Amino acid sequence: MHIPDAYLSPATELVAYGLMIPFWIVGVKKTAKDLTSRQVPLLSIGAAFCFAIQMFNIPAVGGTTAHALGSTLLAALVGPWAAMIGMTLTLTVQALMFGDGGILSLGANCFDMAVVAPFVGYAVTQLVAQRSPMASMRGISAAGIGAFVGTVIAALCAGFWLGIQPEVAHDLIGRALYCPFNLKVAIPAMGISHLLVAGPADGIITAGCISYLVRISPNLLIQTRSQPSVIHQFRVVKALLWVLALTPVGLLASGSAWGEWEKEELAKLVGYVPKGVSEFRPLIHPILPDYGFQGASSTALQVSGYLFSALIGTTVLTVFLLGLWNGRRTEELPTQNRKSPTHSLPDWMMNSNPETKGTPKYSKQPWVSRTLLKARGTLTNSLMIEACAKQPGWLQSIHVLPKAIGLIVLLLSVGLTHSIPELLALLVFSLVAALRSLNDVRPLGSRVLGSTQFFSSVIIVPRLFLPSASPNLVTDSLTLICRLTAGVSWTLLWIETTRFSQQFELLSKISLPEAVVSMVRLTHRYLFVLVETVAEMAEARTSRDIGFHSKHTARQIAGDEAAVLFAKSYALTEEVESAMRSRSLGPIQRKIAPVRWTIRDISFVTATLAMLALVALGGIHAF
Amino acid sequence: MLFEIRTVGYRYPDGNLGLRDISWQLDPGDRWVILGANGSGKSTLLRLLNGLLFSSEGETVYRGQNLTEHSFKDPHFTAQFRRSVGFVFQNADAQLFNSTVREELEYGPRQLGLNDQEVAERVESTLAFLGIQHLSDRPPFRLSGGEKRKVALASVLTINPDVILLDEPFLGLDPRSQKWLVQTVQKLHEVGKTTVIASHDLETVRQVANRAVLLSESHEVLAIGDLTTILANESLLSEANLI
């Protein structure tokens, strides 16, 4: 669901940022009130936890992947506003330090995953739970359902941002300048993979975690539920839902070219169902289920396709919730008194194990271990990049503030330009910068290729088969690929030449509250702890997986692993909080080196501004 | 022969060297200790023995079967191997992944095809053997450091493996728990279990092992053989940066 840079038009990105600003302000204000020293580590660990579960990419329809979000879980534990801050932290760390999701598109990504997902999830949870406490079965199921709905709606929002691109941003001859898929493709593509895969996964993780926390740490949930503000928050949520429902419509209506579309297409849109679902040919259609081929199958088939996805998704979730209901009834056991060891080995330990009857089966899926290795690799990689950022080089020597300004100007230019020569100039500039900054540009090159390859194939391959393929096909696709490559190159260059500490410094410099900056810092730190723990847990499980799982254990494994991870993280917050308290000598005062604009800084910013000017001039010519 | 390691080398995915040119043979009932300074490759060697990592060069053979990623794709071999070789991790926190101590102990035996009563019997007697009955319904990560270690050991003991690999088991235990662990390992020896312990505690290992592999900081074998002989050779130990 993470939209990369250069996939949305700068105008859309700006609108998304505009939408986010009030949320951020209110969110920081609301959480700052009860942002005790205890909640800072809790939120940061929550954010790191979300990051970790988002690394589990589950294969979805048509070769795409989807992942759970964890937003509703956070909302259930710390409230929707704090969850919004937590998710924003996750997304910021992902964008700034790992290149997952774009920097300019951070606003849109935050809107989907930090606002829509937790608020919708929270509202649905409240609606389903009514007045039942979170610790009841109804409360737990409500959270699971909330997470499912929240994730799906968030995915639809992401589909919306992508899908409006061909309409809001096309040139005079109608070729799409950014994401080439219209709403008919983007919405079902996002919707189906999340209905089938990511939504149920999120529901399962959320319900599993909460049912687990109910058992081991009930006070945690009671605390958050008994706040009188919950009802009040719910009202806010209801109002917000209305706003959310209206925003897209308002957005669409604002474009002058939209009058016609609004009347004719919107009606179609509401009842629109992709044909690809009913055909469901994941192998033949490698990327998205359907690219808007017109005609052919009937509406009835399409509707049934959508219902089919929703049915499968909800069935998976229901089966899990029922399993939870049956498997989770733990009777209160009397507290046992401490006894001394018996000092003699049990009899069965004297002999070897009896032969096991039956065939061993495996509950573990290969992708779990693959993903873990990948996640570990990503983190190791980011440490290597950190080493790279410490080496002397041209971009490394530029102060972080001018560098950030330059980066944003460059990304804007990449987003605004429509001409290939200009994009090539931006690419050459990035190459020169890379050559002057990095000892070895090959790793950067392969990273750029790696991340553009996927998106390029997403753009080109379907276009080749589109019946409406215009004569501009080649230039069209080239523009998009150049745009992506330039955008990704600059983002990765930023990541590879800016140390983590400098990034945190930058966040302080743009006068973010100190609490927020330290949360970003902690989130980043915990991420390493958490992923390491996840990998070790998986290894420990492998070591004890004999293969004959009874139904009982198989069912438990499904829900427990994420829950245990969360509970472990939660246990960690207590230690961290104590560690912070024991070393806190008063409010944190960090001395930030003032920007001394050196010639290098000035020349870099000037160069980027020149690029933007070039683009602006070129743009005027193009139209 | 239980394990045979032939000129094994291991490189981490990031290219760092883990082990170089290791050759080693283990027989059933042996009491081995792997000695080496921090970062010499003790844990890596144990993970190779447990089939969690696979050698980049050379071969690790268990009862005539080569341990490779491929051999673990055979469920029968995996089941046979995992019920015979247990691994107690250094980080007890990571080892414990179930929601209560009881579930943690049940995890292994439930996969052995035992009925509920047999499983419960195993769990109860193991809890009693280690004197941790009072912890049975607590979540593992809420325990103290020493308790976690006991639960981690118990979770492996309930599988009743023939070979037990222990990674730095004495680290962070108080003197009394250390003595308790030594006695426990000695009892396991009495019933013929094979143990391989990775440690740099030169005093305690004398009581739980009679043979040693000494690893250098360059990840190679410095010496292999009788533990007392190796511990008597001061120049060797200082070459390994242990003293």
mmCIF file with all atom_site columns, C-alpha atoms in Angstrom, chain A residues 182-283:
data_model
loop_
_atom_site.group_PDB
_atom_site.id
_atom_site.type_symbol
_atom_site.label_atom_id
_atom_site.label_alt_id
_atom_site.label_comp_id
_atom_site.label_asym_id
_atom_site.label_entity_id
_atom_site.label_seq_id
_atom_site.pdbx_PDB_ins_code
_atom_site.Cartn_x
_atom_site.Cartn_y
_atom_site.Cartn_z
_atom_site.occupancy
_atom_site.B_iso_or_equiv
_atom_site.pdbx_formal_charge
_atom_site.auth_seq_id
_atom_site.auth_comp_id
_atom_site.auth_asym_id
_atom_site.auth_atom_id
_atom_site.pdbx_PDB_model_num
ATOM 1   C CA . ASN A 1 182 ? -7.553  4.602   -13.817 1.00 0.00 ? 182 ASN A CA 1
ATOM 2   C CA . LEU A 1 183 ? -9.955  4.021   -10.966 1.00 0.00 ? 183 LEU A CA 1
ATOM 3   C CA . LYS A 1 184 ? -11.415 0.987   -12.697 1.00 0.00 ? 184 LYS A CA 1
ATOM 4   C CA . VAL A 1 185 ? -8.080  -0.761  -12.411 1.00 0.00 ? 185 VAL A CA 1
ATOM 5   C CA . ALA A 1 186 ? -6.540  0.705   -9.295  1.00 0.00 ? 186 ALA A CA 1
ATOM 6   C CA . ILE A 1 187 ? -9.491  0.348   -6.940  1.00 0.00 ? 187 ILE A CA 1
ATOM 7   C CA . PRO A 1 188 ? -10.230 -3.314  -7.640  1.00 0.00 ? 188 PRO A CA 1
ATOM 8   C CA . ALA A 1 189 ? -6.536  -4.166  -7.696  1.00 0.00 ? 189 ALA A CA 1
ATOM 9   C CA . MET A 1 190 ? -6.049  -2.710  -4.242  1.00 0.00 ? 190 MET A CA 1
ATOM 10  C CA . GLY A 1 191 ? -9.463  -3.752  -2.984  1.00 0.00 ? 191 GLY A CA 1
ATOM 11  C CA . ILE A 1 192 ? -9.297  -7.399  -3.921  1.00 0.00 ? 192 ILE A CA 1
ATOM 12  C CA . SER A 1 193 ? -5.819  -8.127  -2.624  1.00 0.00 ? 193 SER A CA 1
ATOM 13  C CA . HIS A 1 194 ? -6.777  -6.518  0.660   1.00 0.00 ? 194 HIS A CA 1
ATOM 14  C CA . LEU A 1 195 ? -10.187 -8.156  0.859   1.00 0.00 ? 195 LEU A CA 1
ATOM 15  C CA . LEU A 1 196 ? -8.641  -11.546 0.278   1.00 0.00 ? 196 LEU A CA 1
ATOM 16  C CA . VAL A 1 197 ? -5.302  -11.356 1.969   1.00 0.00 ? 197 VAL A CA 1
ATOM 17  C CA . ALA A 1 198 ? -4.140  -8.335  3.893   1.00 0.00 ? 198 ALA A CA 1
ATOM 18  C CA . GLY A 1 199 ? -7.501  -7.530  5.502   1.00 0.00 ? 199 GLY A CA 1
ATOM 19  C CA . PRO A 1 200 ? -7.999  -10.987 7.011   1.00 0.00 ? 200 PRO A CA 1
ATOM 20  C CA . ALA A 1 201 ? -4.333  -11.051 8.034   1.00 0.00 ? 201 ALA A CA 1
ATOM 21  C CA . ASP A 1 202 ? -4.746  -7.746  9.828   1.00 0.00 ? 202 ASP A CA 1
ATOM 22  C CA . GLY A 1 203 ? -7.960  -8.962  11.464  1.00 0.00 ? 203 GLY A CA 1
ATOM 23  C CA . ILE A 1 204 ? -6.287  -12.135 12.667  1.00 0.00 ? 204 ILE A CA 1
ATOM 24  C CA . ILE A 1 205 ? -3.238  -10.363 14.014  1.00 0.00 ? 205 ILE A CA 1
ATOM 25  C CA . THR A 1 206 ? -5.348  -7.753  15.780  1.00 0.00 ? 206 THR A CA 1
ATOM 26  C CA . ALA A 1 207 ? -7.803  -10.194 17.343  1.00 0.00 ? 207 ALA A CA 1
ATOM 27  C CA . GLY A 1 208 ? -4.975  -12.555 18.268  1.00 0.00 ? 208 GLY A CA 1
ATOM 28  C CA . CYS A 1 209 ? -2.926  -9.821  19.925  1.00 0.00 ? 209 CYS A CA 1
ATOM 29  C CA . ILE A 1 210 ? -5.858  -8.458  21.888  1.00 0.00 ? 210 ILE A CA 1
ATOM 30  C CA . SER A 1 211 ? -7.092  -11.830 23.068  1.00 0.00 ? 211 SER A CA 1
ATOM 31  C CA . TYR A 1 212 ? -3.561  -12.527 24.145  1.00 0.00 ? 212 TYR A CA 1
ATOM 32  C CA . LEU A 1 213 ? -3.156  -9.254  25.983  1.00 0.00 ? 213 LEU A CA 1
ATOM 33  C CA . VAL A 1 214 ? -6.497  -9.844  27.698  1.00 0.00 ? 214 VAL A CA 1
ATOM 34  C CA . ARG A 1 215 ? -5.046  -12.970 29.190  1.00 0.00 ? 215 ARG A CA 1
ATOM 35  C CA . ILE A 1 216 ? -1.626  -11.742 30.187  1.00 0.00 ? 216 ILE A CA 1
ATOM 36  C CA . SER A 1 217 ? -2.071  -8.072  30.896  1.00 0.00 ? 217 SER A CA 1
ATOM 37  C CA . PRO A 1 218 ? -5.752  -7.206  31.319  1.00 0.00 ? 218 PRO A CA 1
ATOM 38  C CA . ASN A 1 219 ? -5.061  -3.874  33.028  1.00 0.00 ? 219 ASN A CA 1
ATOM 39  C CA . LEU A 1 220 ? -3.507  -2.553  29.855  1.00 0.00 ? 220 LEU A CA 1
ATOM 40  C CA . LEU A 1 221 ? -6.823  -2.823  28.024  1.00 0.00 ? 221 LEU A CA 1
ATOM 41  C CA . ILE A 1 222 ? -9.034  -1.715  30.885  1.00 0.00 ? 222 ILE A CA 1
ATOM 42  C CA . GLN A 1 223 ? -6.906  1.383   31.190  1.00 0.00 ? 223 GLN A CA 1
ATOM 43  C CA . THR A 1 224 ? -7.496  2.421   27.639  1.00 0.00 ? 224 THR A CA 1
ATOM 44  C CA . ARG A 1 225 ? -11.168 1.514   27.649  1.00 0.00 ? 225 ARG A CA 1
ATOM 45  C CA . SER A 1 226 ? -12.305 3.239   30.801  1.00 0.00 ? 226 SER A CA 1
ATOM 46  C CA . GLN A 1 227 ? -11.299 6.652   29.560  1.00 0.00 ? 227 GLN A CA 1
ATOM 47  C CA . PRO A 1 228 ? -14.425 8.786   29.510  1.00 0.00 ? 228 PRO A CA 1
ATOM 48  C CA . SER A 1 229 ? -13.192 10.347  26.311  1.00 0.00 ? 229 SER A CA 1
ATOM 49  C CA . VAL A 1 230 ? -13.906 7.154   24.376  1.00 0.00 ? 230 VAL A CA 1
ATOM 50  C CA . ILE A 1 231 ? -17.513 8.104   23.712  1.00 0.00 ? 231 ILE A CA 1
ATOM 51  C CA . HIS A 1 232 ? -16.479 11.583  22.812  1.00 0.00 ? 232 HIS A CA 1
ATOM 52  C CA . GLN A 1 233 ? -13.807 10.199  20.523  1.00 0.00 ? 233 GLN A CA 1
ATOM 53  C CA . PHE A 1 234 ? -16.413 8.078   18.864  1.00 0.00 ? 234 PHE A CA 1
ATOM 54  C CA . ARG A 1 235 ? -18.430 11.155  17.987  1.00 0.00 ? 235 ARG A CA 1
ATOM 55  C CA . VAL A 1 236 ? -15.334 12.692  16.508  1.00 0.00 ? 236 VAL A CA 1
ATOM 56  C CA . VAL A 1 237 ? -14.800 9.498   14.573  1.00 0.00 ? 237 VAL A CA 1
ATOM 57  C CA . LYS A 1 238 ? -18.315 9.584   13.177  1.00 0.00 ? 238 LYS A CA 1
ATOM 58  C CA . ALA A 1 239 ? -17.855 13.135  12.043  1.00 0.00 ? 239 ALA A CA 1
ATOM 59  C CA . LEU A 1 240 ? -14.528 12.193  10.523  1.00 0.00 ? 240 LEU A CA 1
ATOM 60  C CA . LEU A 1 241 ? -16.039 9.336   8.618   1.00 0.00 ? 241 LEU A CA 1
ATOM 61  C CA . TRP A 1 242 ? -18.392 11.786  6.993   1.00 0.00 ? 242 TRP A CA 1
ATOM 62  C CA . VAL A 1 243 ? -15.528 14.067  6.124   1.00 0.00 ? 243 VAL A CA 1
ATOM 63  C CA . LEU A 1 244 ? -13.626 11.146  4.660   1.00 0.00 ? 244 LEU A CA 1
ATOM 64  C CA . ALA A 1 245 ? -16.588 10.028  2.640   1.00 0.00 ? 245 ALA A CA 1
ATOM 65  C CA . LEU A 1 246 ? -16.999 13.500  1.223   1.00 0.00 ? 246 LEU A CA 1
ATOM 66  C CA . THR A 1 247 ? -13.355 14.378  0.599   1.00 0.00 ? 247 THR A CA 1
ATOM 67  C CA . PRO A 1 248 ? -12.822 12.298  -2.526  1.00 0.00 ? 248 PRO A CA 1
ATOM 68  C CA . VAL A 1 249 ? -15.987 13.660  -4.059  1.00 0.00 ? 249 VAL A CA 1
ATOM 69  C CA . GLY A 1 250 ? -14.954 17.206  -3.262  1.00 0.00 ? 250 GLY A CA 1
ATOM 70  C CA . LEU A 1 251 ? -11.545 16.575  -4.687  1.00 0.00 ? 251 LEU A CA 1
ATOM 71  C CA . LEU A 1 252 ? -12.946 15.244  -7.893  1.00 0.00 ? 252 LEU A CA 1
ATOM 72  C CA . ALA A 1 253 ? -15.393 18.051  -8.255  1.00 0.00 ? 253 ALA A CA 1
ATOM 73  C CA . SER A 1 254 ? -12.704 20.703  -7.971  1.00 0.00 ? 254 SER A CA 1
ATOM 74  C CA . GLY A 1 255 ? -11.043 19.799  -11.277 1.00 0.00 ? 255 GLY A CA 1
ATOM 75  C CA . SER A 1 256 ? -12.466 21.727  -14.179 1.00 0.00 ? 256 SER A CA 1
ATOM 76  C CA . ALA A 1 257 ? -12.271 18.724  -16.490 1.00 0.00 ? 257 ALA A CA 1
ATOM 77  C CA . TRP A 1 258 ? -14.318 16.702  -14.120 1.00 0.00 ? 258 TRP A CA 1
ATOM 78  C CA . GLY A 1 259 ? -17.825 17.899  -14.646 1.00 0.00 ? 259 GLY A CA 1
ATOM 79  C CA . GLU A 1 260 ? -18.562 15.436  -17.353 1.00 0.00 ? 260 GLU A CA 1
ATOM 80  C CA . TRP A 1 261 ? -16.745 12.627  -15.671 1.00 0.00 ? 261 TRP A CA 1
ATOM 81  C CA . GLU A 1 262 ? -18.537 13.230  -12.446 1.00 0.00 ? 262 GLU A CA 1
ATOM 82  C CA . LYS A 1 263 ? -21.973 12.737  -13.875 1.00 0.00 ? 263 LYS A CA 1
ATOM 83  C CA . GLU A 1 264 ? -21.309 9.831   -16.134 1.00 0.00 ? 264 GLU A CA 1
ATOM 84  C CA . GLU A 1 265 ? -18.442 7.966   -14.628 1.00 0.00 ? 265 GLU A CA 1
ATOM 85  C CA . LEU A 1 266 ? -19.184 8.335   -10.967 1.00 0.00 ? 266 LEU A CA 1
ATOM 86  C CA . ALA A 1 267 ? -22.442 6.512   -11.405 1.00 0.00 ? 267 ALA A CA 1
ATOM 87  C CA . LYS A 1 268 ? -20.615 3.713   -13.156 1.00 0.00 ? 268 LYS A CA 1
ATOM 88  C CA . LEU A 1 269 ? -17.905 3.816   -10.558 1.00 0.00 ? 269 LEU A CA 1
ATOM 89  C CA . VAL A 1 270 ? -20.166 3.130   -7.626  1.00 0.00 ? 270 VAL A CA 1
ATOM 90  C CA . GLY A 1 271 ? -21.478 0.007   -9.237  1.00 0.00 ? 271 GLY A CA 1
ATOM 91  C CA . TYR A 1 272 ? -18.223 -0.918  -10.815 1.00 0.00 ? 272 TYR A CA 1
ATOM 92  C CA . VAL A 1 273 ? -16.810 -4.362  -10.372 1.00 0.00 ? 273 VAL A CA 1
ATOM 93  C CA . PRO A 1 274 ? -13.731 -5.646  -12.139 1.00 0.00 ? 274 PRO A CA 1
ATOM 94  C CA . LYS A 1 275 ? -14.070 -8.300  -14.709 1.00 0.00 ? 275 LYS A CA 1
ATOM 95  C CA . GLY A 1 276 ? -10.718 -9.752  -13.681 1.00 0.00 ? 276 GLY A CA 1
ATOM 96  C CA . VAL A 1 277 ? -12.077 -11.147 -10.454 1.00 0.00 ? 277 VAL A CA 1
ATOM 97  C CA . SER A 1 278 ? -14.461 -13.456 -12.161 1.00 0.00 ? 278 SER A CA 1
ATOM 98  C CA . GLU A 1 279 ? -11.764 -14.566 -14.547 1.00 0.00 ? 279 GLU A CA 1
ATOM 99  C CA . PHE A 1 280 ? -9.205  -14.854 -11.787 1.00 0.00 ? 280 PHE A CA 1
ATOM 100 C CA . ARG A 1 281 ? -6.173  -15.874 -13.757 1.00 0.00 ? 281 ARG A CA 1
ATOM 101 C CA . PRO A 1 282 ? -3.282  -15.054 -11.457 1.00 0.00 ? 282 PRO A CA 1
ATOM 102 C CA . LEU A 1 283 ? -0.738  -16.820 -13.620 1.00 0.00 ? 283 LEU A CA 1
#
